[in-house]
mmCIF file of C-alpha atoms and ligand atoms in Angstrom:
data_model
loop_
_atom_site.group_PDB
_atom_site.id
_atom_site.type_symbol
_atom_site.label_atom_id
_atom_site.label_comp_id
_atom_site.label_asym_id
_atom_site.label_seq_id
_atom_site.Cartn_x
_atom_site.Cartn_y
_atom_site.Cartn_z
ATOM 1 C CA MET O 1246 16.355 3.628 -23.346
ATOM 2 C CA LEU O 1247 16.722 0.455 -21.326
ATOM 3 C CA ASP O 1248 13.656 -1.812 -21.357
ATOM 4 C CA PRO O 1249 12.520 -2.417 -17.758
ATOM 5 C CA ASP O 1250 11.473 -5.957 -18.659
ATOM 6 C CA ALA O 1251 15.037 -6.741 -19.792
ATOM 7 C CA VAL O 1252 16.349 -6.526 -16.214
ATOM 8 C CA GLU O 1253 15.298 -7.765 -12.780
ATOM 9 C CA PRO O 1254 13.039 -5.388 -10.804
ATOM 10 C CA GLU O 1255 15.773 -4.882 -8.206
ATOM 11 C CA THR O 1256 17.973 -3.522 -10.994
ATOM 12 C CA TRP O 1257 15.238 -1.347 -12.477
ATOM 13 C CA ALA O 1258 14.663 0.171 -9.031
ATOM 14 C CA VAL O 1259 18.236 1.491 -9.270
ATOM 15 C CA VAL O 1260 18.591 2.320 -12.977
ATOM 16 C CA GLY O 1261 15.035 3.393 -13.887
ATOM 17 C CA GLY O 1262 13.757 6.965 -13.914
ATOM 18 C CA ARG O 1263 17.098 8.549 -14.757
ATOM 19 C CA ALA O 1264 17.886 11.053 -17.487
ATOM 20 C CA ALA O 1265 19.237 9.715 -20.804
ATOM 21 C CA ALA O 1266 22.966 8.905 -20.741
ATOM 22 C CA ASP O 1267 23.846 12.272 -22.299
ATOM 23 C CA GLY O 1268 21.182 14.128 -20.320
ATOM 24 C CA GLY O 1269 23.506 15.695 -17.788
ATOM 25 C CA TRP O 1270 21.786 14.725 -14.540
ATOM 26 C CA LEU O 1271 22.471 11.365 -12.964
ATOM 27 C CA ASN O 1272 19.484 11.887 -10.653
ATOM 28 C CA VAL O 1273 16.669 14.037 -11.988
ATOM 29 C CA PRO O 1274 16.597 16.827 -9.371
ATOM 30 C CA PRO O 1275 13.533 18.407 -7.780
ATOM 31 C CA VAL O 1276 12.445 20.831 -10.475
ATOM 32 C CA LEU O 1277 10.757 23.724 -8.684
ATOM 33 C CA ALA O 1278 8.711 25.089 -11.542
ATOM 34 C CA SER O 1279 5.045 25.849 -11.980
ATOM 35 C CA THR O 1280 5.583 27.521 -15.309
ATOM 36 C CA PHE O 1281 7.904 27.049 -18.279
ATOM 37 C CA GLN O 1282 8.938 29.293 -21.147
ATOM 38 C CA LEU O 1283 6.460 28.923 -23.974
ATOM 39 C CA GLY O 1284 7.891 26.930 -26.837
ATOM 40 C CA SER O 1285 9.923 24.711 -24.504
ATOM 41 C CA GLY O 1286 7.478 21.806 -24.756
ATOM 42 C CA ARG O 1287 5.799 22.471 -21.403
ATOM 43 C CA ALA O 1288 3.731 25.458 -20.360
ATOM 44 C CA TYR O 1289 2.346 24.785 -16.863
ATOM 45 C CA ALA O 1290 3.181 21.982 -14.434
ATOM 46 C CA ARG O 1291 -0.396 20.960 -13.572
ATOM 47 C CA GLU O 1292 -1.043 20.397 -17.285
ATOM 48 C CA HIS O 1293 2.314 19.188 -18.598
ATOM 49 C CA ALA O 1294 3.966 17.637 -15.516
ATOM 50 C CA THR O 1295 7.603 18.174 -14.569
ATOM 51 C CA PRO O 1296 10.738 16.080 -15.190
ATOM 52 C CA THR O 1297 10.763 15.175 -11.474
ATOM 53 C CA TRP O 1298 7.258 13.678 -11.550
ATOM 54 C CA GLU O 1299 8.098 11.873 -14.782
ATOM 55 C CA ALA O 1300 11.222 10.291 -13.275
ATOM 56 C CA PHE O 1301 9.105 8.840 -10.455
ATOM 57 C CA GLU O 1302 6.428 7.710 -12.917
ATOM 58 C CA GLN O 1303 8.950 5.985 -15.178
ATOM 59 C CA LEU O 1304 10.603 4.261 -12.255
ATOM 60 C CA LEU O 1305 7.366 2.911 -10.780
ATOM 61 C CA GLY O 1306 5.913 2.217 -14.233
ATOM 62 C CA GLY O 1307 8.815 -0.103 -15.021
ATOM 63 C CA LEU O 1308 8.273 -1.964 -11.755
ATOM 64 C CA GLU O 1309 4.514 -2.363 -12.256
ATOM 65 C CA GLY O 1310 4.698 -3.033 -15.992
ATOM 66 C CA GLY O 1311 2.480 -0.127 -16.983
ATOM 67 C CA GLU O 1312 2.132 3.614 -17.304
ATOM 68 C CA VAL O 1313 2.015 5.582 -14.032
ATOM 69 C CA VAL O 1314 0.268 8.813 -13.094
ATOM 70 C CA ALA O 1315 1.486 10.357 -9.826
ATOM 71 C CA PHE O 1316 -0.778 12.219 -7.408
ATOM 72 C CA ALA O 1317 -0.396 14.366 -4.308
ATOM 73 C CA SER O 1318 -1.154 11.467 -1.935
ATOM 74 C CA GLY O 1319 -2.414 7.924 -1.911
ATOM 75 C CA MET O 1320 -5.940 9.194 -1.256
ATOM 76 C CA ALA O 1321 -5.690 11.613 -4.199
ATOM 77 C CA ALA O 1322 -4.810 8.609 -6.387
ATOM 78 C CA VAL O 1323 -7.740 6.623 -4.954
ATOM 79 C CA ALA O 1324 -10.134 9.541 -5.513
ATOM 80 C CA ALA O 1325 -8.966 9.923 -9.132
ATOM 81 C CA VAL O 1326 -9.873 6.283 -9.810
ATOM 82 C CA PHE O 1327 -13.332 6.672 -8.237
ATOM 83 C CA ASP O 1328 -13.797 9.842 -10.308
ATOM 84 C CA LEU O 1329 -13.526 7.735 -13.472
ATOM 85 C CA LEU O 1330 -16.832 6.040 -12.627
ATOM 86 C CA PRO O 1331 -20.105 7.005 -14.308
ATOM 87 C CA ALA O 1332 -22.902 8.361 -12.084
ATOM 88 C CA GLY O 1333 -24.832 5.605 -10.324
ATOM 89 C CA ALA O 1334 -22.012 3.068 -10.697
ATOM 90 C CA SER O 1335 -21.783 -0.108 -8.677
ATOM 91 C CA VAL O 1336 -18.654 -0.379 -6.505
ATOM 92 C CA VAL O 1337 -17.432 -3.453 -4.635
ATOM 93 C CA LEU O 1338 -15.015 -3.011 -1.754
ATOM 94 C CA GLY O 1339 -13.400 -5.412 0.686
ATOM 95 C CA GLU O 1340 -14.791 -5.557 4.214
ATOM 96 C CA ASP O 1341 -11.289 -5.067 5.575
ATOM 97 C CA CYS O 1342 -9.596 -2.099 3.969
ATOM 98 C CA TYR O 1343 -7.769 1.150 4.649
ATOM 99 C CA GLN O 1344 -10.191 3.379 6.564
ATOM 100 C CA GLY O 1345 -9.610 6.330 4.218
ATOM 101 C CA VAL O 1346 -10.753 4.305 1.211
ATOM 102 C CA GLY O 1347 -13.720 2.955 3.179
ATOM 103 C CA GLY O 1348 -14.599 6.519 4.167
ATOM 104 C CA LEU O 1349 -14.314 7.865 0.622
ATOM 105 C CA ALA O 1350 -16.466 5.034 -0.749
ATOM 106 C CA ALA O 1351 -19.102 5.516 1.964
ATOM 107 C CA ALA O 1352 -19.193 9.294 1.452
ATOM 108 C CA GLY O 1353 -19.710 8.885 -2.315
ATOM 109 C CA ALA O 1354 -22.473 6.337 -1.684
ATOM 110 C CA ALA O 1355 -24.177 8.754 0.756
ATOM 111 C CA GLN O 1356 -24.087 11.443 -1.951
ATOM 112 C CA GLY O 1357 -25.716 9.039 -4.406
ATOM 113 C CA ARG O 1358 -22.646 8.919 -6.651
ATOM 114 C CA TRP O 1359 -22.442 5.086 -6.560
ATOM 115 C CA ARG O 1360 -23.861 2.007 -4.842
ATOM 116 C CA LEU O 1361 -21.539 0.200 -2.518
ATOM 117 C CA LEU O 1362 -21.235 -3.518 -1.763
ATOM 118 C CA ARG O 1363 -18.725 -4.842 0.755
ATOM 119 C CA LEU O 1364 -17.361 -8.389 0.425
ATOM 120 C CA ALA O 1365 -14.962 -10.416 2.533
ATOM 121 C CA VAL O 1366 -11.522 -10.142 0.923
ATOM 122 C CA GLU O 1367 -11.073 -13.926 0.926
ATOM 123 C CA ASP O 1368 -14.534 -14.766 -0.505
ATOM 124 C CA THR O 1369 -13.218 -15.365 -4.013
ATOM 125 C CA ASP O 1370 -16.492 -16.781 -5.387
ATOM 126 C CA ALA O 1371 -18.384 -13.646 -4.380
ATOM 127 C CA TRP O 1372 -15.800 -11.381 -6.079
ATOM 128 C CA VAL O 1373 -15.833 -13.505 -9.234
ATOM 129 C CA GLN O 1374 -19.627 -13.230 -9.363
ATOM 130 C CA ALA O 1375 -19.557 -9.499 -8.695
ATOM 131 C CA ALA O 1376 -17.134 -9.018 -11.621
ATOM 132 C CA GLY O 1377 -20.002 -9.769 -14.000
ATOM 133 C CA ARG O 1378 -22.027 -6.720 -13.014
ATOM 134 C CA ALA O 1379 -19.997 -4.194 -10.987
ATOM 135 C CA ASP O 1380 -18.386 -1.087 -12.470
ATOM 136 C CA LEU O 1381 -15.456 -1.193 -10.063
ATOM 137 C CA LEU O 1382 -13.952 -3.999 -8.021
ATOM 138 C CA TRP O 1383 -11.605 -2.437 -5.482
ATOM 139 C CA LEU O 1384 -9.253 -5.075 -4.133
ATOM 140 C CA GLU O 1385 -6.907 -4.053 -1.363
ATOM 141 C CA SER O 1386 -4.474 -6.929 -0.925
ATOM 142 C CA PRO O 1387 -2.975 -7.693 1.510
ATOM 143 C CA SER O 1388 -5.710 -5.861 3.393
ATOM 144 C CA ASN O 1389 -5.290 -3.425 6.237
ATOM 145 C CA PRO O 1390 -5.033 -4.437 9.040
ATOM 146 C CA LEU O 1391 -6.165 -8.089 8.902
ATOM 147 C CA LEU O 1392 -3.689 -8.913 6.111
ATOM 148 C CA ALA O 1393 -6.140 -11.000 4.110
ATOM 149 C CA VAL O 1394 -4.823 -11.802 0.646
ATOM 150 C CA ALA O 1395 -7.325 -11.681 -2.227
ATOM 151 C CA ASP O 1396 -7.070 -14.353 -4.880
ATOM 152 C CA LEU O 1397 -5.999 -11.800 -7.471
ATOM 153 C CA PRO O 1398 -5.283 -14.331 -10.276
ATOM 154 C CA ALA O 1399 -8.804 -15.769 -9.950
ATOM 155 C CA VAL O 1400 -10.646 -12.452 -9.593
ATOM 156 C CA CYS O 1401 -8.673 -10.725 -12.366
ATOM 157 C CA ALA O 1402 -9.349 -13.670 -14.707
ATOM 158 C CA ALA O 1403 -13.095 -13.706 -13.947
ATOM 159 C CA GLU O 1404 -15.528 -13.057 -16.740
ATOM 160 C CA ARG O 1405 -16.595 -9.470 -16.354
ATOM 161 C CA GLY O 1406 -18.914 -6.875 -17.704
ATOM 162 C CA SER O 1407 -17.701 -4.636 -20.525
ATOM 163 C CA ARG O 1408 -17.416 -1.659 -18.140
ATOM 164 C CA THR O 1409 -16.025 -3.486 -15.107
ATOM 165 C CA LEU O 1410 -12.744 -2.073 -13.848
ATOM 166 C CA ILE O 1411 -10.540 -3.996 -11.446
ATOM 167 C CA ALA O 1412 -8.326 -1.840 -9.249
ATOM 168 C CA VAL O 1413 -5.796 -3.277 -6.787
ATOM 169 C CA ASP O 1414 -4.488 -1.237 -3.869
ATOM 170 C CA SER O 1415 -1.046 -2.821 -3.712
ATOM 171 C CA THR O 1416 0.401 -0.511 -1.049
ATOM 172 C CA PHE O 1417 1.130 -3.310 1.453
ATOM 173 C CA ALA O 1418 2.737 -5.522 -1.193
ATOM 174 C CA THR O 1419 4.828 -3.157 -3.351
ATOM 175 C CA PRO O 1420 5.609 -4.117 -6.975
ATOM 176 C CA LEU O 1421 8.424 -6.369 -5.761
ATOM 177 C CA VAL O 1422 5.882 -8.716 -4.160
ATOM 178 C CA GLN O 1423 3.038 -8.676 -6.704
ATOM 179 C CA ARG O 1424 2.365 -7.254 -10.187
ATOM 180 C CA PRO O 1425 -1.425 -7.093 -10.522
ATOM 181 C CA LEU O 1426 -1.373 -5.672 -14.087
ATOM 182 C CA GLU O 1427 0.250 -8.921 -15.243
ATOM 183 C CA LEU O 1428 -2.617 -10.831 -13.656
ATOM 184 C CA GLY O 1429 -5.179 -8.763 -15.572
ATOM 185 C CA ALA O 1430 -6.017 -5.912 -13.212
ATOM 186 C CA ASP O 1431 -6.798 -2.613 -14.961
ATOM 187 C CA LEU O 1432 -5.369 -0.314 -12.304
ATOM 188 C CA VAL O 1433 -2.839 -0.593 -9.488
ATOM 189 C CA VAL O 1434 -2.927 2.050 -6.779
ATOM 190 C CA HIS O 1435 -0.156 2.929 -4.340
ATOM 191 C CA SER O 1436 0.220 5.124 -1.343
ATOM 192 C CA ALA O 1437 3.861 5.953 -2.130
ATOM 193 C CA THR O 1438 3.841 7.500 1.326
ATOM 194 C CA LYS O 1439 4.543 3.981 2.650
ATOM 195 C CA TYR O 1440 7.091 1.490 1.271
ATOM 196 C CA LEU O 1441 7.950 3.304 -1.965
ATOM 197 C CA GLY O 1442 9.015 6.486 -0.173
ATOM 198 C CA GLY O 1443 10.125 4.374 2.748
ATOM 199 C CA HIS O 1444 11.203 7.072 5.229
ATOM 200 C CA SER O 1445 7.945 8.514 6.629
ATOM 201 C CA ASP O 1446 8.859 11.949 5.309
ATOM 202 C CA LEU O 1447 6.448 12.513 2.422
ATOM 203 C CA LEU O 1448 2.922 12.073 1.072
ATOM 204 C CA LEU O 1449 2.570 10.817 -2.503
ATOM 205 C CA GLY O 1450 0.311 8.515 -4.502
ATOM 206 C CA ALA O 1451 0.274 6.795 -7.867
ATOM 207 C CA VAL O 1452 -1.891 4.767 -10.227
ATOM 208 C CA ALA O 1453 -0.450 2.322 -12.779
ATOM 209 C CA THR O 1454 -2.304 1.017 -15.829
ATOM 210 C CA ARG O 1455 -1.664 -0.593 -19.216
ATOM 211 C CA SER O 1456 -4.594 1.228 -20.787
ATOM 212 C CA GLY O 1457 -3.708 4.457 -22.574
ATOM 213 C CA ARG O 1458 -7.342 5.506 -22.260
ATOM 214 C CA LEU O 1459 -7.327 5.053 -18.464
ATOM 215 C CA ALA O 1460 -3.953 6.795 -18.145
ATOM 216 C CA ASP O 1461 -5.314 9.749 -20.142
ATOM 217 C CA GLY O 1462 -8.413 9.803 -17.942
ATOM 218 C CA LEU O 1463 -6.279 9.861 -14.788
ATOM 219 C CA ARG O 1464 -4.050 12.646 -16.121
ATOM 220 C CA GLU O 1465 -7.193 14.576 -16.976
ATOM 221 C CA ARG O 1466 -8.422 14.113 -13.392
ATOM 222 C CA ARG O 1467 -5.089 15.389 -12.117
ATOM 223 C CA ARG O 1468 -5.253 18.395 -14.428
ATOM 224 C CA LEU O 1469 -8.873 19.209 -13.556
ATOM 225 C CA ALA O 1470 -8.925 18.386 -9.844
ATOM 226 C CA GLY O 1471 -5.363 19.562 -9.273
ATOM 227 C CA ALA O 1472 -4.069 16.899 -6.861
ATOM 228 C CA THR O 1473 -0.550 17.216 -8.262
ATOM 229 C CA PRO O 1474 2.606 15.758 -6.679
ATOM 230 C CA GLY O 1475 5.032 18.073 -4.941
ATOM 231 C CA ALA O 1476 8.485 18.428 -6.497
ATOM 232 C CA LEU O 1477 10.336 17.464 -3.339
ATOM 233 C CA GLU O 1478 7.973 14.572 -2.620
ATOM 234 C CA ALA O 1479 8.419 13.070 -6.083
ATOM 235 C CA TYR O 1480 12.187 13.463 -5.799
ATOM 236 C CA LEU O 1481 12.337 11.881 -2.341
ATOM 237 C CA ALA O 1482 10.079 8.995 -3.357
ATOM 238 C CA THR O 1483 12.330 8.274 -6.332
ATOM 239 C CA ARG O 1484 15.344 8.344 -4.033
ATOM 240 C CA GLY O 1485 13.555 6.099 -1.551
ATOM 241 C CA MET O 1486 12.745 3.543 -4.230
ATOM 242 C CA ARG O 1487 16.438 3.095 -5.038
ATOM 243 C CA THR O 1488 16.693 1.051 -1.832
ATOM 244 C CA LEU O 1489 13.217 -0.520 -1.899
ATOM 245 C CA ALA O 1490 14.541 -4.029 -2.579
ATOM 246 C CA LEU O 1491 17.085 -3.825 0.249
ATOM 247 C CA ARG O 1492 14.628 -2.379 2.739
ATOM 248 C CA LEU O 1493 11.878 -4.833 1.886
ATOM 249 C CA GLU O 1494 14.162 -7.865 2.018
ATOM 250 C CA ARG O 1495 15.387 -6.913 5.486
ATOM 251 C CA ALA O 1496 11.974 -5.867 6.799
ATOM 252 C CA SER O 1497 10.052 -8.863 5.492
ATOM 253 C CA GLY O 1498 12.647 -11.311 6.781
ATOM 254 C CA SER O 1499 12.370 -9.727 10.216
ATOM 255 C CA ALA O 1500 8.555 -9.659 10.012
ATOM 256 C CA ALA O 1501 8.450 -13.393 9.295
ATOM 257 C CA LEU O 1502 10.653 -14.146 12.303
ATOM 258 C CA LEU O 1503 8.767 -11.806 14.644
ATOM 259 C CA ALA O 1504 5.435 -13.283 13.512
ATOM 260 C CA ARG O 1505 6.631 -16.794 14.392
ATOM 261 C CA ARG O 1506 7.942 -15.715 17.789
ATOM 262 C CA LEU O 1507 4.806 -13.732 18.615
ATOM 263 C CA ALA O 1508 2.701 -16.785 17.694
ATOM 264 C CA GLU O 1509 4.570 -18.781 20.358
ATOM 265 C CA HIS O 1510 4.153 -16.133 23.046
ATOM 266 C CA PRO O 1511 1.560 -17.112 25.683
ATOM 267 C CA ASP O 1512 0.185 -13.540 25.925
ATOM 268 C CA VAL O 1513 -0.537 -13.259 22.208
ATOM 269 C CA ALA O 1514 -3.962 -14.569 21.165
ATOM 270 C CA VAL O 1515 -3.739 -14.313 17.368
ATOM 271 C CA VAL O 1516 -0.990 -13.395 14.905
ATOM 272 C CA ARG O 1517 -1.859 -12.411 11.342
ATOM 273 C CA HIS O 1518 0.835 -12.479 8.682
ATOM 274 C CA PRO O 1519 0.323 -14.050 5.253
ATOM 275 C CA GLY O 1520 3.627 -15.901 5.583
ATOM 276 C CA LEU O 1521 2.420 -17.944 8.579
ATOM 277 C CA SER O 1522 1.295 -21.390 7.434
ATOM 278 C CA ASP O 1523 -1.882 -21.165 9.552
ATOM 279 C CA HIS O 1524 -2.919 -17.779 8.119
ATOM 280 C CA PRO O 1525 -6.322 -18.191 6.367
ATOM 281 C CA THR O 1526 -4.997 -16.912 3.036
ATOM 282 C CA HIS O 1527 -1.427 -18.277 3.241
ATOM 283 C CA ALA O 1528 -2.027 -20.821 0.458
ATOM 284 C CA VAL O 1529 -3.510 -18.153 -1.834
ATOM 285 C CA ALA O 1530 -0.549 -15.846 -1.168
ATOM 286 C CA CYS O 1531 1.935 -18.630 -1.998
ATOM 287 C CA ARG O 1532 0.356 -19.057 -5.423
ATOM 288 C CA PHE O 1533 1.241 -15.627 -6.781
ATOM 289 C CA MET O 1534 3.104 -13.404 -4.311
ATOM 290 C CA ARG O 1535 6.895 -13.167 -4.106
ATOM 291 C CA GLY O 1536 7.068 -12.713 -0.369
ATOM 292 C CA PHE O 1537 4.517 -11.697 2.237
ATOM 293 C CA GLY O 1538 5.315 -8.097 3.098
ATOM 294 C CA ALA O 1539 6.522 -6.670 6.380
ATOM 295 C CA VAL O 1540 3.356 -5.938 8.360
ATOM 296 C CA VAL O 1541 2.261 -8.182 11.232
ATOM 297 C CA SER O 1542 -1.010 -7.775 13.143
ATOM 298 C CA PHE O 1543 -1.427 -9.462 16.496
ATOM 299 C CA ASP O 1544 -4.001 -9.462 19.303
ATOM 300 C CA VAL O 1545 -2.776 -9.453 22.867
ATOM 301 C CA HIS O 1546 -4.525 -10.901 25.913
ATOM 302 C CA GLY O 1547 -5.685 -7.959 27.955
ATOM 303 C CA GLY O 1548 -7.526 -6.140 25.164
ATOM 304 C CA ALA O 1549 -7.291 -2.408 24.553
ATOM 305 C CA ALA O 1550 -5.723 -1.534 27.930
ATOM 306 C CA ARG O 1551 -2.898 -4.044 27.459
ATOM 307 C CA ALA O 1552 -2.353 -3.053 23.833
ATOM 308 C CA ASP O 1553 -2.146 0.637 24.772
ATOM 309 C CA ALA O 1554 0.278 -0.177 27.580
ATOM 310 C CA ILE O 1555 2.486 -2.144 25.185
ATOM 311 C CA CYS O 1556 2.616 0.822 22.781
ATOM 312 C CA ALA O 1557 3.699 3.026 25.684
ATOM 313 C CA ALA O 1558 6.297 0.523 26.952
ATOM 314 C CA LEU O 1559 8.119 -0.012 23.650
ATOM 315 C CA GLU O 1560 11.427 1.844 23.331
ATOM 316 C CA ILE O 1561 12.714 0.990 19.844
ATOM 317 C CA ILE O 1562 9.456 0.451 17.988
ATOM 318 C CA ARG O 1563 7.767 3.845 17.744
ATOM 319 C CA HIS O 1564 4.138 4.382 18.688
ATOM 320 C CA ALA O 1565 2.925 5.978 15.467
ATOM 321 C CA THR O 1566 0.462 5.396 12.681
ATOM 322 C CA SER O 1567 1.346 4.611 9.073
ATOM 323 C CA LEU O 1568 3.732 1.946 7.835
ATOM 324 C CA GLY O 1569 6.465 1.114 5.374
ATOM 325 C CA GLY O 1570 9.245 3.266 6.813
ATOM 326 C CA VAL O 1571 12.776 2.187 7.738
ATOM 327 C CA GLU O 1572 11.677 2.665 11.355
ATOM 328 C CA SER O 1573 9.340 0.118 12.932
ATOM 329 C CA THR O 1574 5.994 1.565 14.028
ATOM 330 C CA ILE O 1575 3.098 0.118 15.980
ATOM 331 C CA GLU O 1576 -0.472 1.184 16.531
ATOM 332 C CA ARG O 1577 -3.650 -0.140 18.140
ATOM 333 C CA ARG O 1578 -5.895 -0.025 15.115
ATOM 334 C CA GLY O 1579 -9.187 -0.194 17.033
ATOM 335 C CA ALA O 1580 -8.295 3.271 18.388
ATOM 336 C CA VAL O 1581 -8.444 4.751 14.862
ATOM 337 C CA PRO O 1582 -11.759 6.481 14.021
ATOM 338 C CA GLY O 1583 -13.772 4.204 11.745
ATOM 339 C CA GLN O 1584 -11.914 1.086 12.896
ATOM 340 C CA GLU O 1585 -13.821 0.437 16.129
ATOM 341 C CA HIS O 1586 -15.078 -2.891 14.743
ATOM 342 C CA LEU O 1587 -11.604 -4.415 15.038
ATOM 343 C CA PRO O 1588 -10.522 -6.572 17.987
ATOM 344 C CA PRO O 1589 -9.684 -4.036 20.730
ATOM 345 C CA GLY O 1590 -6.308 -5.602 21.466
ATOM 346 C CA LEU O 1591 -5.180 -5.670 17.816
ATOM 347 C CA LEU O 1592 -1.761 -4.131 17.263
ATOM 348 C CA ARG O 1593 -0.520 -3.462 13.751
ATOM 349 C CA LEU O 1594 3.243 -3.630 13.592
ATOM 350 C CA SER O 1595 5.073 -2.252 10.567
ATOM 351 C CA VAL O 1596 8.475 -3.907 10.717
ATOM 352 C CA GLY O 1597 11.359 -1.693 9.652
ATOM 353 C CA CYS O 1598 15.068 -2.160 9.133
ATOM 354 C CA GLU O 1599 16.426 -2.298 12.682
ATOM 355 C CA HIS O 1600 18.208 -5.488 13.803
ATOM 356 C CA VAL O 1601 15.540 -8.125 14.335
ATOM 357 C CA GLU O 1602 16.907 -9.174 17.733
ATOM 358 C CA ASP O 1603 16.564 -5.624 19.034
ATOM 359 C CA LEU O 1604 12.985 -5.555 17.784
ATOM 360 C CA TRP O 1605 12.207 -8.872 19.441
ATOM 361 C CA ALA O 1606 13.832 -7.787 22.709
ATOM 362 C CA ASP O 1607 11.702 -4.625 22.642
ATOM 363 C CA LEU O 1608 8.470 -6.588 22.061
ATOM 364 C CA ALA O 1609 9.279 -9.279 24.642
ATOM 365 C CA ARG O 1610 10.172 -6.612 27.228
ATOM 366 C CA ALA O 1611 6.956 -4.655 26.606
ATOM 367 C CA LEU O 1612 4.865 -7.833 26.870
ATOM 368 C CA GLU O 1613 6.590 -8.708 30.141
ATOM 369 C CA ARG O 1614 6.234 -5.210 31.620
ATOM 370 C CA THR O 1615 2.503 -5.203 30.918
ATOM 371 C CA ALA O 1616 1.862 -8.800 32.010
ATOM 372 C CA ASP O 1617 -0.308 -7.671 34.951
ATOM 373 C CA LEU O 1618 -2.892 -6.422 32.412
ATOM 374 C CA ALA O 1619 -3.257 -9.800 30.682
ATOM 375 C CA ALA O 1620 -6.372 -10.738 32.631
ATOM 376 C CA ALA O 1621 -8.214 -7.525 31.702
ATOM 377 C CA GLY O 1622 -9.769 -9.120 28.625
ATOM 378 C CA ASP O 1623 -8.958 -11.619 25.917
ATOM 379 C CA GLY O 1624 -8.609 -9.245 22.987
ATOM 380 C CA ALA O 1625 -11.667 -10.715 21.287
ATOM 381 C CA ILE O 1626 -14.359 -8.578 19.696
ATOM 382 C CA PRO O 1627 -16.723 -7.606 22.590
HETATM 383 C C1 LIG W 2834 -1.964 4.938 3.547
HETATM 384 C C2 LIG W 2834 -2.826 4.180 2.620
HETATM 385 C C3 LIG W 2834 -3.627 4.836 1.683
HETATM 386 C C4 LIG W 2834 -3.731 6.356 1.622
HETATM 387 O O1 LIG W 2834 -2.507 6.931 1.265
HETATM 388 P P1 LIG W 2834 -2.052 8.430 1.710
HETATM 389 O O2 LIG W 2834 -0.736 8.548 1.052
HETATM 390 O O3 LIG W 2834 -2.025 8.428 3.199
HETATM 391 O O4 LIG W 2834 -3.066 9.371 1.192
HETATM 392 C C5 LIG W 2834 -4.384 4.069 0.816
HETATM 393 N N1 LIG W 2834 -4.350 2.727 0.859
HETATM 394 C C6 LIG W 2834 -3.600 2.058 1.760
HETATM 395 C C7 LIG W 2834 -3.618 0.568 1.765
HETATM 396 C C8 LIG W 2834 -2.812 2.755 2.661
HETATM 397 O O5 LIG W 2834 -2.082 2.092 3.550
#
């Protein structure tokens, strides 16, 4: 078996997660089996996994530098991590984070399962202090949708309590941009629905860890709670990851260019992208990330009405939620339930693999066509 650390990640993305050289299959196919013949080494898929899930887990595990447990969705992976906590635990979460994770954490706190503290993603000192006493630090970085980058090297190196777990939701970064386990994080969580799958055609999640004890605990959660990956989803995510490096290189190059052009546009109030030199956490990102991802958030003059009109006027960029697909998508995040605190004119753009000049032409045209709405408001928080 090839050692993933012996090759570049771009190579592992292509060669990892395949059957042994004499194993017959070049690509491990979608194995549609719940049950196996007794004596074959597996009995039941929820307990013993399938070769298709394992191919995905090996592929992502090599990229993250750990062992991976796959789940039915990103949220199933998140929930499995929270389920590892003892009753009455103390959880620290970023102020800006995916609304599903915020909702899960708030619901558990309301049930009395844990206490919840929210900290600004960029307030490194507060996270370092919290590491001494919390049971779980949940760092989503870059964060959704403000794209704040947490100082992962500093927080992961902080002195912490004997029970403190550090989990990083690395969905926006992918393992090609950051490897939190190397920095000392205990767990890395992915919504494979996004960049890993890459084609907006599946739901899948994963957790990576270097701790055999945590990996066993996560597999136990999967076995007991039953949030198992689908065969087709695991197969498609593996296939999607073969081109992750190509897709991400194209998309992040385009995102950097679009962010710079948007920043120069008179109708755009704020652009957030960690690659911009005036982004509040640009310097932190430069210290440990290999790239800045392919999401850009920007606020337009004219507030919610203008932002909605832009979404309707775009012809190439699709008005849709989610991110990380080959197709560019855009959404006014303040319109999402639970995200009403965001600037009303904030648009989150997930840059895909179309030609960047077509994307820019689409954005410039939509801004021009909606120019009469610019005076409606300044896009600031009311
Ligand atoms: C989408 C997303 C999730 C949830 O993943 P699903 O696959 O939709 O369940 C969690 N974290 C982040 C950062 C996400 O973008």
